């Protein structure tokens, strides 16, 4: 099939609400290198892509993407933004 990001680039570029993407660097389902393209498509003013050491959902010793990514999530929801 065709690449999702390529097919939906115009729609993704219209996203304006602040967006956080956690890119799990060991993910074999969602390629983390491709996820970094979202920041370019959406714009760095509206999108932040953060790499975290994890698989698609699980990391070392049963930790989850949410456990590992929580510092990024907390920062995302508490930082001041100018609209």
XYZ file of C-alpha atoms in Angstrom:
83
model
C 0.000 0.000 0.000
C 0.864 3.655 -0.188
C 2.544 5.407 2.741
C 0.048 6.974 5.156
C 2.071 10.161 5.705
C 2.427 10.735 1.971
C -1.259 10.120 1.290
C -2.451 12.372 4.124
C 0.195 15.125 4.101
C -2.238 17.934 3.093
C -4.680 16.991 5.868
C -1.929 16.589 8.467
C -0.539 20.005 7.531
C -3.876 21.569 8.584
C -3.521 20.393 12.205
C -3.109 23.446 14.435
C -3.815 22.406 18.027
C -0.642 21.656 19.976
C 0.295 18.055 19.237
C 2.701 15.767 21.073
C 4.019 12.634 19.374
C 5.985 10.086 21.393
C 8.176 8.175 18.950
C 9.309 4.907 20.520
C 12.813 4.314 19.207
C 12.460 0.497 19.245
C 8.988 0.431 17.672
C 8.733 -2.040 14.786
C 5.102 -1.145 13.983
C 5.276 2.679 13.724
C 8.681 3.634 12.330
C 10.012 6.336 14.685
C 12.036 7.937 11.878
C 8.864 8.397 9.847
C 7.022 9.820 12.853
C 9.563 12.640 13.032
C 8.212 13.788 9.647
C 4.996 14.794 11.409
C 6.803 17.742 12.959
C 7.678 18.954 9.447
C 4.190 18.294 8.065
C 2.278 19.892 10.940
C 4.894 22.519 11.769
C 7.221 22.731 14.750
C 5.089 25.527 16.226
C 2.159 23.086 16.611
C 3.868 19.691 16.860
C 6.566 18.281 19.102
C 8.019 14.822 18.405
C 9.874 13.275 21.323
C 11.945 10.085 21.008
C 11.629 7.695 23.960
C 13.454 4.403 24.652
C 10.599 1.949 24.181
C 8.969 -0.530 21.840
C 5.505 -0.024 20.323
C 4.022 0.032 23.818
C 6.362 -1.773 26.222
C 9.856 -0.959 27.410
C 12.310 -2.660 29.736
C 11.010 -4.738 32.643
C 7.335 -4.244 31.760
C 7.340 -0.460 31.728
C 4.934 1.095 29.249
C 5.243 3.908 26.760
C 3.175 6.041 29.150
C 5.548 5.283 32.046
C 8.585 6.157 29.967
C 7.023 9.139 28.209
C 5.370 10.731 31.242
C 7.992 13.495 31.644
C 7.300 14.607 28.050
C 3.545 14.335 28.572
C 3.699 16.358 31.797
C 5.817 19.058 30.181
C 3.483 19.184 27.162
C 0.401 19.758 29.326
C 2.016 22.280 31.677
C 4.016 24.508 29.333
C 2.755 27.961 28.482
C 1.680 28.477 24.880
C 0.928 31.626 22.974
C -2.105 31.204 20.712
